Tab-separated table of C-alpha atoms in Angstrom:
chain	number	residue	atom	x	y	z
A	23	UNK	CA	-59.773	-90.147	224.483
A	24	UNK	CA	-62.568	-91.573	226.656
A	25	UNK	CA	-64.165	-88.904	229.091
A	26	UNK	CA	-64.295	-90.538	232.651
A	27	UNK	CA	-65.745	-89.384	235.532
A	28	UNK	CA	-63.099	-89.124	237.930
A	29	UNK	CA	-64.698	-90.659	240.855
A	30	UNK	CA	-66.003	-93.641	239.575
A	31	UNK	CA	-63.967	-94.106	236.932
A	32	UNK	CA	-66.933	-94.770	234.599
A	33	UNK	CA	-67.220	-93.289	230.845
A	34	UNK	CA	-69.632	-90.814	229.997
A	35	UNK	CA	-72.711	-92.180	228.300
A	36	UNK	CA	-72.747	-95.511	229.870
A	37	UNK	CA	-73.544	-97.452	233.661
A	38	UNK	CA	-71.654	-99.381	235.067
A	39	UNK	CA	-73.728	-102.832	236.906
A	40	UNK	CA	-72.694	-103.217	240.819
A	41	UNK	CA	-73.292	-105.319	243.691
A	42	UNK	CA	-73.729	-103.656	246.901
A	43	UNK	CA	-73.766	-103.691	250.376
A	44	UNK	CA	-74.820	-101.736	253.270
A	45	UNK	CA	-75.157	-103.348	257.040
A	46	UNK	CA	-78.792	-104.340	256.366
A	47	UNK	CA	-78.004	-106.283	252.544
A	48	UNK	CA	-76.744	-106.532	249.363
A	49	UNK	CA	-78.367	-105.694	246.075
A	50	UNK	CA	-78.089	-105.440	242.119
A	51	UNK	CA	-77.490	-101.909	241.458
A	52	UNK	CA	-76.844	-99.530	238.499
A	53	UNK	CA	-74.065	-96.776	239.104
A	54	UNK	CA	-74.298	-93.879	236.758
A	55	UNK	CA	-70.739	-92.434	235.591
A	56	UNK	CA	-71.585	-89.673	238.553
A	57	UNK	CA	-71.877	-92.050	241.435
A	58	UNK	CA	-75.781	-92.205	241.384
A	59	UNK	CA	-76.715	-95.692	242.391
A	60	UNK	CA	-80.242	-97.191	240.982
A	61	UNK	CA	-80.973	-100.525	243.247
A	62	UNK	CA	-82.369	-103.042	240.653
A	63	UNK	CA	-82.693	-105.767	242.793
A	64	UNK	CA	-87.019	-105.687	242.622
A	65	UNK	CA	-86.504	-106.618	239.046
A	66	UNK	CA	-83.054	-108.733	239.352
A	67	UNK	CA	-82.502	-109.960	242.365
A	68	UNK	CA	-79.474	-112.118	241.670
A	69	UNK	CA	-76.535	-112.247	239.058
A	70	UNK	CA	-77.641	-115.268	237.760
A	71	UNK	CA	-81.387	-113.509	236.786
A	72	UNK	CA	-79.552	-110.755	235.551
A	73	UNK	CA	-77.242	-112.069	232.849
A	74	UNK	CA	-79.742	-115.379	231.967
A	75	UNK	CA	-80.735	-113.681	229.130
A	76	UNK	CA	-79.014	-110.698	228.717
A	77	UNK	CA	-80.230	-108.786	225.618
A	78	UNK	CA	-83.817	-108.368	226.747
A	79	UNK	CA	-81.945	-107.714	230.436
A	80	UNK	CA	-79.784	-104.750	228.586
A	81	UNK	CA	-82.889	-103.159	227.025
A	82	UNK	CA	-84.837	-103.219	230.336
A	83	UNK	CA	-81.588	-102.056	232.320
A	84	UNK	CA	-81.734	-98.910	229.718
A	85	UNK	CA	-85.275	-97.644	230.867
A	86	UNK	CA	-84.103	-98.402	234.121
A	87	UNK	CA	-81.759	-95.988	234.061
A	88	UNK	CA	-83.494	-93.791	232.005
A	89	UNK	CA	-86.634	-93.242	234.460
A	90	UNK	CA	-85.582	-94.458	237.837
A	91	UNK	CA	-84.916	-92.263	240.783
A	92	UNK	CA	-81.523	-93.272	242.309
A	93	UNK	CA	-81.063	-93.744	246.368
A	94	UNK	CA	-80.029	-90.462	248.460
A	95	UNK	CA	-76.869	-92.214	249.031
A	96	UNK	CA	-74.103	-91.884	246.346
A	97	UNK	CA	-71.705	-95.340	245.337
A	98	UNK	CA	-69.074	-94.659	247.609
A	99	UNK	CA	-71.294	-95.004	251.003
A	100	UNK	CA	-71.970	-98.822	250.022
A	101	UNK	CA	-69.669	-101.549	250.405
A	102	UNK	CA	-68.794	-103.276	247.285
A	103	UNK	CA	-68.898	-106.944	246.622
A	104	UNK	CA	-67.500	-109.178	243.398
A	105	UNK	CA	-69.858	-108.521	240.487
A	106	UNK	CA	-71.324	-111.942	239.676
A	107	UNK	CA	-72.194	-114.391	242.930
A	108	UNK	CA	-70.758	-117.822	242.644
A	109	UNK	CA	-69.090	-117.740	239.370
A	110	UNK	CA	-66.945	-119.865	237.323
A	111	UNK	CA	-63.632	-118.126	236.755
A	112	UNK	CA	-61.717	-118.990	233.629
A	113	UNK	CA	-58.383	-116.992	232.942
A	114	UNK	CA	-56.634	-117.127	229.315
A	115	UNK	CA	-52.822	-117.880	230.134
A	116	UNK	CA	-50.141	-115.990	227.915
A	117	UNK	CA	-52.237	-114.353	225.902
A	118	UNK	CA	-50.109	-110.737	225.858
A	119	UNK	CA	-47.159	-110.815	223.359
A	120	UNK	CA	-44.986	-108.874	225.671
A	121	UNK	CA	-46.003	-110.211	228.858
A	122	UNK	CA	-45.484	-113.776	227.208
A	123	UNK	CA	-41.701	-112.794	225.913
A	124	UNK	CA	-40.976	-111.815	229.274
A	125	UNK	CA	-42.140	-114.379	231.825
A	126	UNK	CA	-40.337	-116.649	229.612
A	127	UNK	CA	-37.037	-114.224	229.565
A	128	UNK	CA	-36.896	-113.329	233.011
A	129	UNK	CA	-38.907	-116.066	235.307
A	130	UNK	CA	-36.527	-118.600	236.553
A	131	UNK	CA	-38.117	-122.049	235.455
A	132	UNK	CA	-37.435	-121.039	231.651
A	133	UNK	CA	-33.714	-120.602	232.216
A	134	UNK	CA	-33.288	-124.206	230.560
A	135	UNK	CA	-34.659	-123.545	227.570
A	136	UNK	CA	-32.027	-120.370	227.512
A	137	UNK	CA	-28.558	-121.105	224.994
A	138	UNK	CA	-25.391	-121.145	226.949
A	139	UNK	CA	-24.125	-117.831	227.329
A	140	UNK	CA	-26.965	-116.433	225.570
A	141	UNK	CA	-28.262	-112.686	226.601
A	142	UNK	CA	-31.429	-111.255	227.727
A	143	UNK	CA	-31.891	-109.709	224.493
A	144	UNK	CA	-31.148	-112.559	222.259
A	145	UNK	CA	-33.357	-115.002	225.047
A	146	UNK	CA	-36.235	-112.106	224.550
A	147	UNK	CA	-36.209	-112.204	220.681
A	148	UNK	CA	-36.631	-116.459	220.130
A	149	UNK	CA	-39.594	-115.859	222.654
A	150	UNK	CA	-41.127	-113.545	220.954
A	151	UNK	CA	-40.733	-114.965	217.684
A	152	UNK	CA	-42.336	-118.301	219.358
A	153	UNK	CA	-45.555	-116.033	220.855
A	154	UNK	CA	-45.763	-115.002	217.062
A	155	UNK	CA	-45.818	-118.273	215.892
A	156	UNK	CA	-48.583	-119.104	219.084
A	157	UNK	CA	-50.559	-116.476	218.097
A	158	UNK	CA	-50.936	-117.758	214.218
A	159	UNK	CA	-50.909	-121.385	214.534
A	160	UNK	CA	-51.976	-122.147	218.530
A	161	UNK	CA	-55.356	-121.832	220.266
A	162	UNK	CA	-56.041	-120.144	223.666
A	163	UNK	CA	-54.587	-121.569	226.896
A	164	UNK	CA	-57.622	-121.468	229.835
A	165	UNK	CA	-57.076	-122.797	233.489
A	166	UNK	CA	-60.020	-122.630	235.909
A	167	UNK	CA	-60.206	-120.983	238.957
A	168	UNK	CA	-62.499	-121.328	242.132
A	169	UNK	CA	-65.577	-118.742	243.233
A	170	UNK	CA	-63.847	-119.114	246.657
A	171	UNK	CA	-60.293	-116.929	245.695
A	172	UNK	CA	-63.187	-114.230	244.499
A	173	UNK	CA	-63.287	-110.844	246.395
A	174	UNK	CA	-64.270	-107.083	245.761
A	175	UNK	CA	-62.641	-104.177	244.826
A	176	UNK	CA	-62.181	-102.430	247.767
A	177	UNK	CA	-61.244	-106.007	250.070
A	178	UNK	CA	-57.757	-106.487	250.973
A	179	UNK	CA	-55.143	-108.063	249.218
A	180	UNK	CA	-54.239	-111.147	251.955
A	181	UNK	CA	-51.340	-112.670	251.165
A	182	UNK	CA	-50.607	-116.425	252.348
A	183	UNK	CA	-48.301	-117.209	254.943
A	184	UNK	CA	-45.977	-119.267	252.533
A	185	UNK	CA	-43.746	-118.035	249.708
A	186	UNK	CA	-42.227	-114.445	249.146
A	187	UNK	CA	-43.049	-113.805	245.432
A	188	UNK	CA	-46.640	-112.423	245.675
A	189	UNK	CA	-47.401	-110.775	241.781
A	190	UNK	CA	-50.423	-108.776	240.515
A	191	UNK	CA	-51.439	-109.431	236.889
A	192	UNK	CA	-54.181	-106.465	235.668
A	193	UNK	CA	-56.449	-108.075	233.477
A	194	UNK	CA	-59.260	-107.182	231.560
A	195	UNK	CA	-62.548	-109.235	232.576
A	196	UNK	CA	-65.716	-110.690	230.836
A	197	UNK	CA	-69.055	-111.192	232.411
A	198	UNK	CA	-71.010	-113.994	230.290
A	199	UNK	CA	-74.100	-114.541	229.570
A	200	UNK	CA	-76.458	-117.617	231.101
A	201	UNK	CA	-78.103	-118.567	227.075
A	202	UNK	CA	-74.320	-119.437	226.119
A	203	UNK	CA	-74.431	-122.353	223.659
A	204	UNK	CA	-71.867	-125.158	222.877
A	205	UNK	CA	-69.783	-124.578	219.909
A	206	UNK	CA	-69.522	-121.210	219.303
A	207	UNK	CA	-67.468	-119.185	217.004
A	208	UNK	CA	-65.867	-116.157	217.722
A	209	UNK	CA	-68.323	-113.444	216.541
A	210	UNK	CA	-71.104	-115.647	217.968
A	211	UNK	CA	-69.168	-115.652	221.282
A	212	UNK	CA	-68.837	-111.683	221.252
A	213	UNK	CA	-72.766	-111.898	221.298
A	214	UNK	CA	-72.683	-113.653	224.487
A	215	UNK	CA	-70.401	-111.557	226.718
A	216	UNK	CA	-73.398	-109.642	228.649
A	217	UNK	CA	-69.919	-106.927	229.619
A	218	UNK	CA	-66.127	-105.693	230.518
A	219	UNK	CA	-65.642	-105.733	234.423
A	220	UNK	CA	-61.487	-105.828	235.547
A	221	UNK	CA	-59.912	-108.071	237.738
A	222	UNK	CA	-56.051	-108.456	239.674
A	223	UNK	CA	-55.405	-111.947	239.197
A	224	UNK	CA	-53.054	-112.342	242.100
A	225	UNK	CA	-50.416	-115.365	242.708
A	226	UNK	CA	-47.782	-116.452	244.644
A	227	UNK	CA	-44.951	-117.627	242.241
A	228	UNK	CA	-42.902	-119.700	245.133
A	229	UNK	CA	-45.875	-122.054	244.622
A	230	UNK	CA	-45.991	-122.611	240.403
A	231	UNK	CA	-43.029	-124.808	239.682
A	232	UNK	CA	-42.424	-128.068	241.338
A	233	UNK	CA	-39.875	-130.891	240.902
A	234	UNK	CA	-42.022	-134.197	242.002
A	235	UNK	CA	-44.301	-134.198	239.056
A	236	UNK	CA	-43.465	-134.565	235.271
A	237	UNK	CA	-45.729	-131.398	233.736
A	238	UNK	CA	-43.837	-129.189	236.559
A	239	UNK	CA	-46.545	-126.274	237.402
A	240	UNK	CA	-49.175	-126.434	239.988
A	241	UNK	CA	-52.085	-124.294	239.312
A	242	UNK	CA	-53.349	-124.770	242.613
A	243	UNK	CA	-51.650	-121.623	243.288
A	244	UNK	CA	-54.296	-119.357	241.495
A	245	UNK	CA	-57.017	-120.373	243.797
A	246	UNK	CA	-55.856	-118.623	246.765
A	247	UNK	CA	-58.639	-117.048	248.834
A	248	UNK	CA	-58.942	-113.719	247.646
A	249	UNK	CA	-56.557	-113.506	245.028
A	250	UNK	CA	-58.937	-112.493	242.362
A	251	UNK	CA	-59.764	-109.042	242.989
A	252	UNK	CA	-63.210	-108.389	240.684
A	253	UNK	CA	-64.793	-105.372	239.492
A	254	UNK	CA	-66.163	-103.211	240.851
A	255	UNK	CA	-68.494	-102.570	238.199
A	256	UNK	CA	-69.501	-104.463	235.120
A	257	UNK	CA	-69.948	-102.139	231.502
A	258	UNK	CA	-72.480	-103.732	229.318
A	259	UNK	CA	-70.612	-104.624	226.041
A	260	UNK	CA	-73.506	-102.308	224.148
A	261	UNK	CA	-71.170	-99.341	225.635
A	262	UNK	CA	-67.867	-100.797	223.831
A	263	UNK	CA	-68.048	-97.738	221.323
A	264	UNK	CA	-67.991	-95.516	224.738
A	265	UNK	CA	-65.323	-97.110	225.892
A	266	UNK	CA	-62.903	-97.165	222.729
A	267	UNK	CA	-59.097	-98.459	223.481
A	268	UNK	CA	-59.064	-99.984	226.630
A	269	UNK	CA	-55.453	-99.819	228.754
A	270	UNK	CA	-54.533	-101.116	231.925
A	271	UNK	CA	-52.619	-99.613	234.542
A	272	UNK	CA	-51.525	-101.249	238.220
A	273	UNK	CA	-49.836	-99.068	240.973
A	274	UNK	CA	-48.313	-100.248	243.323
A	275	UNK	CA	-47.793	-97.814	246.324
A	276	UNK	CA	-48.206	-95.369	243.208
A	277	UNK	CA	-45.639	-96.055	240.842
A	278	UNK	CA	-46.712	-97.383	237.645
A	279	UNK	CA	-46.167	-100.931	237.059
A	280	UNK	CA	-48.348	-102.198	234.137
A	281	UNK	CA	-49.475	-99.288	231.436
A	282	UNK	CA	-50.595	-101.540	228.416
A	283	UNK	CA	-53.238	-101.229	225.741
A	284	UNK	CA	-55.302	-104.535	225.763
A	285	UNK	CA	-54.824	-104.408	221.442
A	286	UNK	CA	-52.173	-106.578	222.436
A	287	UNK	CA	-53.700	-109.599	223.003
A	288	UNK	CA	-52.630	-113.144	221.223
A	289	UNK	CA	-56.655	-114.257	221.050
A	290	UNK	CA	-59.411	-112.228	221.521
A	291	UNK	CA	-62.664	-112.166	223.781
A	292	UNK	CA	-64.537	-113.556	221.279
A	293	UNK	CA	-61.644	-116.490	220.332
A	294	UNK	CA	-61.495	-116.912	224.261
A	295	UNK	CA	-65.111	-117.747	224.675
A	296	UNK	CA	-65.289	-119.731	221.817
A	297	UNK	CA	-62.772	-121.617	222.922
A	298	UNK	CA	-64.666	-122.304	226.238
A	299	UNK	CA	-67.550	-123.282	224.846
A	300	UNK	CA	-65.970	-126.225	223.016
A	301	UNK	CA	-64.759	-127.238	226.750
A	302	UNK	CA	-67.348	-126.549	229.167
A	303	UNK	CA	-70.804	-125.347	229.785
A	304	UNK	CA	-70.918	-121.619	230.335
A	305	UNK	CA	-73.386	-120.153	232.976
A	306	UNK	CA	-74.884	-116.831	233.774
A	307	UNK	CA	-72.490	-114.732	235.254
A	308	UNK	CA	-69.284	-116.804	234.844
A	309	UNK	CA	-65.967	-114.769	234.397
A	310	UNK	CA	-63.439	-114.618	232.322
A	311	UNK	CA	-59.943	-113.222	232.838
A	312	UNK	CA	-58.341	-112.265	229.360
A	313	UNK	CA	-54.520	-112.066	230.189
A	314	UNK	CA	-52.171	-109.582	232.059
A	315	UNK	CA	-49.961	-107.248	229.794
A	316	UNK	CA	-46.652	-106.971	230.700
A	317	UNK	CA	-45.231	-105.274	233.990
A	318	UNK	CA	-45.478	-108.049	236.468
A	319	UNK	CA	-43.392	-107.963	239.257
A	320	UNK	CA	-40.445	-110.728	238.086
A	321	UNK	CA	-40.086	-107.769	235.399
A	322	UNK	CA	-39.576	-105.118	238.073
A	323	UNK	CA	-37.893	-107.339	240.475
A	324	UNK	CA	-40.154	-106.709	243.446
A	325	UNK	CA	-42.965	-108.563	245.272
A	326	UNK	CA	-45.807	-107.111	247.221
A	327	UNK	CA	-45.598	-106.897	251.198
A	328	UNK	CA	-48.460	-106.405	253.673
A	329	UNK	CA	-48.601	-102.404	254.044
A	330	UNK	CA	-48.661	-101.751	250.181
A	331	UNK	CA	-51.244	-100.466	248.347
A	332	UNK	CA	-52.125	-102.031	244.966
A	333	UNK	CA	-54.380	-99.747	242.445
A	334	UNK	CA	-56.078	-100.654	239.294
A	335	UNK	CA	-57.608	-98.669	236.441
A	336	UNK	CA	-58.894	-99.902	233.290
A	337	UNK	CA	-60.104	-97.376	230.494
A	338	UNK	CA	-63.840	-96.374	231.751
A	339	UNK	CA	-64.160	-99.799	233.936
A	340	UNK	CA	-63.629	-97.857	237.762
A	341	UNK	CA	-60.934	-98.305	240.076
A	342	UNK	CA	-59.939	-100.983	242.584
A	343	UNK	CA	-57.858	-99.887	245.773
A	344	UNK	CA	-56.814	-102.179	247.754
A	345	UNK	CA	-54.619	-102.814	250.989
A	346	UNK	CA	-51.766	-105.347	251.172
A	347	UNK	CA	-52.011	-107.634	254.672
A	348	UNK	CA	-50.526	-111.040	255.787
A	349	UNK	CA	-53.220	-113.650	256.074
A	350	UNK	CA	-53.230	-114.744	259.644
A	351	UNK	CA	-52.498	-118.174	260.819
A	352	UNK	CA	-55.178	-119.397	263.237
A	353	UNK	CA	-53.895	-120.291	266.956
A	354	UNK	CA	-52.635	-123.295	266.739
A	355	UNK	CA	-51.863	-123.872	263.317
A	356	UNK	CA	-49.504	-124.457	260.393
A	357	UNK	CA	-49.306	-125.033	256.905
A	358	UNK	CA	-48.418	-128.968	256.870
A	359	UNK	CA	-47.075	-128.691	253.332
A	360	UNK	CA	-45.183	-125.576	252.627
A	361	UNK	CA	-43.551	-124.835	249.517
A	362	UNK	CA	-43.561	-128.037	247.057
A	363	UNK	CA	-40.238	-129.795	245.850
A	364	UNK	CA	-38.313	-127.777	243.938
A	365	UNK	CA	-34.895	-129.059	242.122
């Protein structure tokens, strides 16, 4: 079992990497597992400096650590902002076998592809026979998302004025490095993910599915502003060993809704990244969002509200917190659009 430091949620014999705030500015920062904050921000004053070229940025960050005095003030008197500034956000679509089986049991726009008559059980079982078959003859799935739906750990959750079916999706995150090159393999790729940060990939399901277009999802819908909730911290991958079997778990007003072990992916990190690098150029400090394990709330057959409260804790990564609100609609104004066609 990993020992954590139960205020910062960080694993003995590691650091987690931070940007923070106070009223005056932000900085780079390392937090040791006991809430000691090192500003690094003389040496790396930006994201992008600080994962350009990140092995000879992990050895300095070591002595860093090793010899520098931390600040009088401990993490939680700073304010704490995304980890990476600006990023491109990638996330890896069903990549969980469980999650997959489910969303495609229970979430209403598969209900044509279910027999007539044909249970949950028996619906369940031929999808997760066809995740199987994904997972030895497919490749990943990656949609893009924009720097703009990007917020902190400790921001609220602000939920748009249109649709009802607001879902969380706990996901482990990568941090990447700037010296990426096209055409990597997998193991290469592993050598290029500077660490493991966590993000809430939030959506609004009313949005996905729509009836005036032949391919039938919009992923518009994942670039809602601040519906990726990031970090707070990123764990160099060098501390992997430290960090052993990562599992997820989301509360939500503090019952358990996702408790998975992230073993269960389709495609790895490394297969992920690879993957991306046949696609697109990767730059310092892009992120990466690896899947959600099952639990989402089509599963549990509830929605979040403004006055919830949404936790997340992944296996020596910290904690988000967050507060559920309604995103207000400036004076004067409505959404001209509202929920797309939907048959």
């Amino acid at each position: 079992m990993t020992d954590e430091n139960l205020t910062t949620g960080l694993a003995t014999g590691t650091f987690g990497l931070a940007r923070l705030s106070e009223p005056e500015r932000t900085f780079q920062a390392i937090v040791r597992p006991d809430g000691s904050v090192l500003d690094i921000s003389s040496d790396f004053p930006t994201s992008s400096t600080l994962y350009r070229d990140w092995d000879r940025t992990f050895d300095r960050l070591v002595a860093l650590n090793e010899t520098g005095v931390p600040l009088p003030e401990p993490y939680s008197h700073f304010g704490v902002l995304p980890p990476t500034e600006h990023p491109q956000v990638l996330g890896a679509g069903s990549n969980y076998l469980q999650h997959a089986a489910e969303m495609y049991t229970h979430t209403g726009e598969y209900e044509k592809l279910r027999a007539e008559g044909e249970s949950n059980e028996s619906f369940f079982g031929r999808n997760m026979e066809f995740m199987k078959t994904r997972r030895a003859t497919g490749i990943p799935f990656i949609f893009m998302v924009t720097h703009g739906a990007v917020v902190g750990a400790t921001d609220d959750i602000v939920l748009p004025p249109i649709g009802v079916k607001h879902d969380w999706e706990g996901e482990l995150g990568l941090v990447l490095t700037g010296d990426s090159p096209r055409f990597m393999d997998p193991e290469e790729a592993m050598s290029h993910i500077a660490g493991f940060t966590m993000i809430n990939d939030m959506h609004t399901l009313d949005y996905f599915t729509r009836s005036d277009i032949r391919w039938s999802h919009d992923w518009i819908i994942k670039q809602q502003p601040g519906s990726k909730i990031a970090g707070p911290f990123v764990v160099p991958r060098q501390f992997a060993d430290a960090l052993g079997d990562i599992r997820i778990e989301l509360r939500v007003n503090g019952d358990v809704k996702q408790d998975w072990p992230t073993s269960d992916m389709i495609f790895s990190p490394g297969e992920i990244v690879a993957y991306a690098s046949e696609r697109m150029k990767i730059l310092a400090g892009d992120l990466v969002m690896t899947g959600s394990p099952p639990g989402n709330g089509g599963v549990h057959g509830q929605y979040l509200s403004p006055g919830d409260e949404v936790t997340l804790h992944l296996t020596g990564l910290g904690y988000q917190r967050n507060s559920v609100v309604a995103e207000p609609l400036p004076v004067g104004r409505t959404p001209f659009y509202g929920l797309p066609p939907q048959d």
